[in-house]
mmCIF file of C-alpha atoms in Angstrom:
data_model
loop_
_atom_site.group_PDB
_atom_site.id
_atom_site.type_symbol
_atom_site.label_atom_id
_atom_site.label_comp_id
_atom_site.label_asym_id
_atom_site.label_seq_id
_atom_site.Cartn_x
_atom_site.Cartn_y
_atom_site.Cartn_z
ATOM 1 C CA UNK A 1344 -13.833 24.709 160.621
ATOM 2 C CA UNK A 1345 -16.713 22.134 161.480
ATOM 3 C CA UNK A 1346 -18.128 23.275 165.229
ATOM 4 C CA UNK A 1347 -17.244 19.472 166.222
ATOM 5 C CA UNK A 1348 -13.394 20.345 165.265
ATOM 6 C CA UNK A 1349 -13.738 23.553 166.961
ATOM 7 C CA UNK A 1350 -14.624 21.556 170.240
ATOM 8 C CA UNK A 1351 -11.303 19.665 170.219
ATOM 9 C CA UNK A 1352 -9.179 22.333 169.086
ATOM 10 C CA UNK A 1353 -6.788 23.482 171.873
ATOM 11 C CA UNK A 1354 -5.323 27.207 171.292
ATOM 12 C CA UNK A 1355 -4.727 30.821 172.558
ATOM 13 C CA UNK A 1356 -6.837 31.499 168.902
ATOM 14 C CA UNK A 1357 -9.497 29.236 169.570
ATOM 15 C CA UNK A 1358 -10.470 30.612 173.132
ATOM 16 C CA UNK A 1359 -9.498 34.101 171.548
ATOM 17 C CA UNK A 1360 -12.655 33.793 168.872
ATOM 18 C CA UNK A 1361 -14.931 31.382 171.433
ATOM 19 C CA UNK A 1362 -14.687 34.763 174.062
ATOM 20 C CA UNK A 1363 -14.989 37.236 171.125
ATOM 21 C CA UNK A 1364 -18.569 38.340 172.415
ATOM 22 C CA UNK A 1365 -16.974 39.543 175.392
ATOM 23 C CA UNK A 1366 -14.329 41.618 174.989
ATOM 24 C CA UNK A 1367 -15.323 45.214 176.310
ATOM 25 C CA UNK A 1368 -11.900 46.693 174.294
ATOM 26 C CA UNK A 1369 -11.390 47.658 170.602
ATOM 27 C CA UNK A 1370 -8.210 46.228 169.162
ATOM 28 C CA UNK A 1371 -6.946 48.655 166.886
ATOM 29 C CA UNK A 1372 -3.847 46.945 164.441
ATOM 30 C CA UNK A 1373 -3.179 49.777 162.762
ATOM 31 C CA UNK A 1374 -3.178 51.683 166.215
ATOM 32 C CA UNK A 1375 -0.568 55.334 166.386
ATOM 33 C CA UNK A 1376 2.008 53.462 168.389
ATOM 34 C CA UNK A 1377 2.626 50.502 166.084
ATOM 35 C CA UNK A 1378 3.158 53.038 163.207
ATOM 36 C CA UNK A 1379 6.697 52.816 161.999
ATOM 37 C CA UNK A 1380 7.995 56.180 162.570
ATOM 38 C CA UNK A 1381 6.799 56.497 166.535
ATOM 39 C CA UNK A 1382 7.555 53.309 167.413
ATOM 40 C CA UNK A 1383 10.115 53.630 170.602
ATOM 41 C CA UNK A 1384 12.889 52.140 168.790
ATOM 42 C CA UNK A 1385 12.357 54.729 166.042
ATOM 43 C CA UNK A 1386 12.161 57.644 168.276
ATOM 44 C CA UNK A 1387 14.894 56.843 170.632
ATOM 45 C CA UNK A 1388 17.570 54.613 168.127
ATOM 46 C CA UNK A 1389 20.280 56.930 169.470
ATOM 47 C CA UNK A 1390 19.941 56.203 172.529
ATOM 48 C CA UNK A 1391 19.078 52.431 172.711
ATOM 49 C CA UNK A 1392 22.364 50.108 172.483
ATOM 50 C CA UNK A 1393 22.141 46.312 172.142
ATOM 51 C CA UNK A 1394 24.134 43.674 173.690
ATOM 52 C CA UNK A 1395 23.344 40.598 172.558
ATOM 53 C CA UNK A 1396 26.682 38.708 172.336
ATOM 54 C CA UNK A 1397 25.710 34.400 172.398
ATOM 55 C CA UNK A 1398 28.701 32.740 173.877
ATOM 56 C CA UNK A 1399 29.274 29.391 172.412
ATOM 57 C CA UNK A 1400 32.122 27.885 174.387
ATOM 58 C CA UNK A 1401 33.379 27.957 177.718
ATOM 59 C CA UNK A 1402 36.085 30.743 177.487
ATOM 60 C CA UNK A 1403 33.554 32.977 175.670
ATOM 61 C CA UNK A 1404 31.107 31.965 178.871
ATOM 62 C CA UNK A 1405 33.397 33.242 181.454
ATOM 63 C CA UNK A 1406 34.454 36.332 179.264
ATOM 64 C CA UNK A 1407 30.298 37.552 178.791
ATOM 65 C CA UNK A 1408 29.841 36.625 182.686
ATOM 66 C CA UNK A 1409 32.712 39.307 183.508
ATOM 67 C CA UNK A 1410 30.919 41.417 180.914
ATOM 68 C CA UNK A 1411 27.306 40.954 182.585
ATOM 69 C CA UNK A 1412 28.819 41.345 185.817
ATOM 70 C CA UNK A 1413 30.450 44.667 185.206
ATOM 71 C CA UNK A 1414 27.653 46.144 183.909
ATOM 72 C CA UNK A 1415 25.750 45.130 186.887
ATOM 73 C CA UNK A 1416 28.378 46.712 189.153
ATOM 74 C CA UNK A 1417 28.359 49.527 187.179
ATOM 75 C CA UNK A 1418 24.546 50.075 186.841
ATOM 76 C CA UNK A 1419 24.571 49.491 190.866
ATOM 77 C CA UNK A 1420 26.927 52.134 191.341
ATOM 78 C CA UNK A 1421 24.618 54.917 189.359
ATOM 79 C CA UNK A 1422 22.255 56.460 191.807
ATOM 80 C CA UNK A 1423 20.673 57.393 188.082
ATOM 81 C CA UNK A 1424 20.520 54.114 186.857
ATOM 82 C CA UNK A 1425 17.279 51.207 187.334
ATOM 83 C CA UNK A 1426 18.296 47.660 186.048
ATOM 84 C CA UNK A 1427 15.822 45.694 185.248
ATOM 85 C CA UNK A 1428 15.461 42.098 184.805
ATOM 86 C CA UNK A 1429 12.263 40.599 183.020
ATOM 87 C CA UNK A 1430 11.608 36.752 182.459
ATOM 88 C CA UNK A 1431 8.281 34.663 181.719
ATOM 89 C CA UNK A 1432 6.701 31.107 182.832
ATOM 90 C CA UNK A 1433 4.649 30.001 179.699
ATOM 91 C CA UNK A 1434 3.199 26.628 180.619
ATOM 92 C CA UNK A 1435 3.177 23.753 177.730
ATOM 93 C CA UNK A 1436 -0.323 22.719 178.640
ATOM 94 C CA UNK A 1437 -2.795 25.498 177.268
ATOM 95 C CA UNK A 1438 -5.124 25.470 179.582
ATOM 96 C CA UNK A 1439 -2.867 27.448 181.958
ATOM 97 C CA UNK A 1440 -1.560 31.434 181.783
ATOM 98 C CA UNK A 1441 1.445 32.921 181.481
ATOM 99 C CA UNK A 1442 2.856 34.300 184.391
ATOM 100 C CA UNK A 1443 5.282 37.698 183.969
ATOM 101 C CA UNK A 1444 7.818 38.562 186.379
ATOM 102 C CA UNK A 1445 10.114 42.077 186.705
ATOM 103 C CA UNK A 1446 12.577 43.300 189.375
ATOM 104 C CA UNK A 1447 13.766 46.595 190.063
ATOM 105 C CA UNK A 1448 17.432 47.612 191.476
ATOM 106 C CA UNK A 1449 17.773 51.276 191.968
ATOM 107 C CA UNK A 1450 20.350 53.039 193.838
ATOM 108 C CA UNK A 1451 20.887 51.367 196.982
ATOM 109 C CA UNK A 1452 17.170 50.046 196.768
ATOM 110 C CA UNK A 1453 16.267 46.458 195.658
ATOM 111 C CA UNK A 1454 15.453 44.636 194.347
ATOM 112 C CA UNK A 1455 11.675 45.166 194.162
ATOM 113 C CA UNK A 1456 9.947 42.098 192.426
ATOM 114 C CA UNK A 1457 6.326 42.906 190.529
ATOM 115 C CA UNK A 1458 4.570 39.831 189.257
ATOM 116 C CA UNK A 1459 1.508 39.148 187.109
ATOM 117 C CA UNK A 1460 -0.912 36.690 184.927
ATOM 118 C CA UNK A 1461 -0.103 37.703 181.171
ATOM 119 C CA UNK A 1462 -2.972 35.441 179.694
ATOM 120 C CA UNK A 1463 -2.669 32.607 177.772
ATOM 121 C CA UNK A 1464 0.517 34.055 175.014
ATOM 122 C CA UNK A 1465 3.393 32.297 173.177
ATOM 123 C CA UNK A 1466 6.984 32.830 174.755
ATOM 124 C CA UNK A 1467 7.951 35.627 172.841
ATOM 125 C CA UNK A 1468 4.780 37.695 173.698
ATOM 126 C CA UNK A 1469 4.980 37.017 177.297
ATOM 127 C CA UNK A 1470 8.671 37.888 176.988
ATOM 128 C CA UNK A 1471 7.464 41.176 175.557
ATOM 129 C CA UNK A 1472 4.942 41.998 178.057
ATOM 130 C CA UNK A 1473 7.271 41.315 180.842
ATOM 131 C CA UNK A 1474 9.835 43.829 179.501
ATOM 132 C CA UNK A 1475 7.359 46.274 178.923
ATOM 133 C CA UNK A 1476 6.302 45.804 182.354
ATOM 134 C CA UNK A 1477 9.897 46.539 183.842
ATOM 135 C CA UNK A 1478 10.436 49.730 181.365
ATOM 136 C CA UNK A 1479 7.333 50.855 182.654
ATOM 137 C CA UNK A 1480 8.402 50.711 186.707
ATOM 138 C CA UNK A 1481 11.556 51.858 185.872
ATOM 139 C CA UNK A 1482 10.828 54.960 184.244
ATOM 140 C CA UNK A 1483 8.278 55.848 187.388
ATOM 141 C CA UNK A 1484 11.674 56.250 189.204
ATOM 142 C CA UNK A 1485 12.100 59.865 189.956
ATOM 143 C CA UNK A 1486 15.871 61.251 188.646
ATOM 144 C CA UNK A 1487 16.509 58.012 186.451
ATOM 145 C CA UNK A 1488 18.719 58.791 183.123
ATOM 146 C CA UNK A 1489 19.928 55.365 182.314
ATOM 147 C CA UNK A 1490 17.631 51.953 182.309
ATOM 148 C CA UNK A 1491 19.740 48.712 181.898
ATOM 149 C CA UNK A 1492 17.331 46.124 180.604
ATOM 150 C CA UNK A 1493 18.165 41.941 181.133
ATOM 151 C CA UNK A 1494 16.222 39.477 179.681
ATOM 152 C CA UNK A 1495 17.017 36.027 178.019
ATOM 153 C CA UNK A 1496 15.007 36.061 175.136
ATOM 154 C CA UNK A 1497 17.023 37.694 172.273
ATOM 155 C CA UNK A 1498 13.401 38.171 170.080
ATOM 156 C CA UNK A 1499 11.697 40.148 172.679
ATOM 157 C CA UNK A 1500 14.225 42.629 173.232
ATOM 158 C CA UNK A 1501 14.510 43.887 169.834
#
């Protein structure tokens, strides 16, 4: 790409290869994590259950509110259970960050609300990011068995 283009190009790659010089960290693709095999999903498939019914009309609404709600009583009920609930702010102009938001509800304690910039990301990274944030609080919760994990983007969870 000409220099002049590169200029007026707007993009997370863009300022990604412009900042290249700086970045103190080795990304590592290929790194032991990512390998299929130890991946948490792989390790833990047993114990991971997804519940990602899409109502499409307004019976089905009220039904998976019920649903949402029970499990919310139920989870609050569990002094061994931490809900979570993760959700993003991605701006559409690219000169701004992604913000990343988690709370906590434990036991009778809650909800505790952690927030922070993700970078400049798509909607489905920041998505990610935020999840992984609230798996990580919630399994610093001494005597937790059970994590219930809410988020609205279907991509990220899986």
């Amino acid at each position: 790409m000409a220099p002049s283009l590169q200029k007026r190009v707007k993009s997370s790659v863009m300022d990604t290869e412009a900042n290249t010089s700086v970045v103190t960290e080795p990304m590592n693709p290929l790194h032991e994590e990512a390998t299929p095999g130890q991946r948490v999903s792989d390790l833990f498939g047993a114990q991971i259950t997804y519940d990602l019914d899409i109502s499409r009309d307004k019976e089905a609404l009220a039904d998976r509110r019920n649903h949402l709600d029970a499990l919310r009583t139920e989870g609050g009920l569990d002094p061994q259970t931490v809900m979570v609930a993760a959700d993003t702010s991605v701006p559409t102009d690219n000169q701004f960050q992604a913000i990343i938001a988690c709370t906590l509800i434990y036991g009778d304690v809650g909800p505790s609300v952690s927030r922070q910039v993700a970078g400049k990301a798509t909607s489905d990274d920041a998505e990610l990011a935020a999840i992984a944030m609230a798996v990580g609080k919630a399994l610093q919760r001494p005597d937790s068995d059970r994590i219930l994990v809410f988020s609205d983007s279907t991509k990220a969870i899986k």
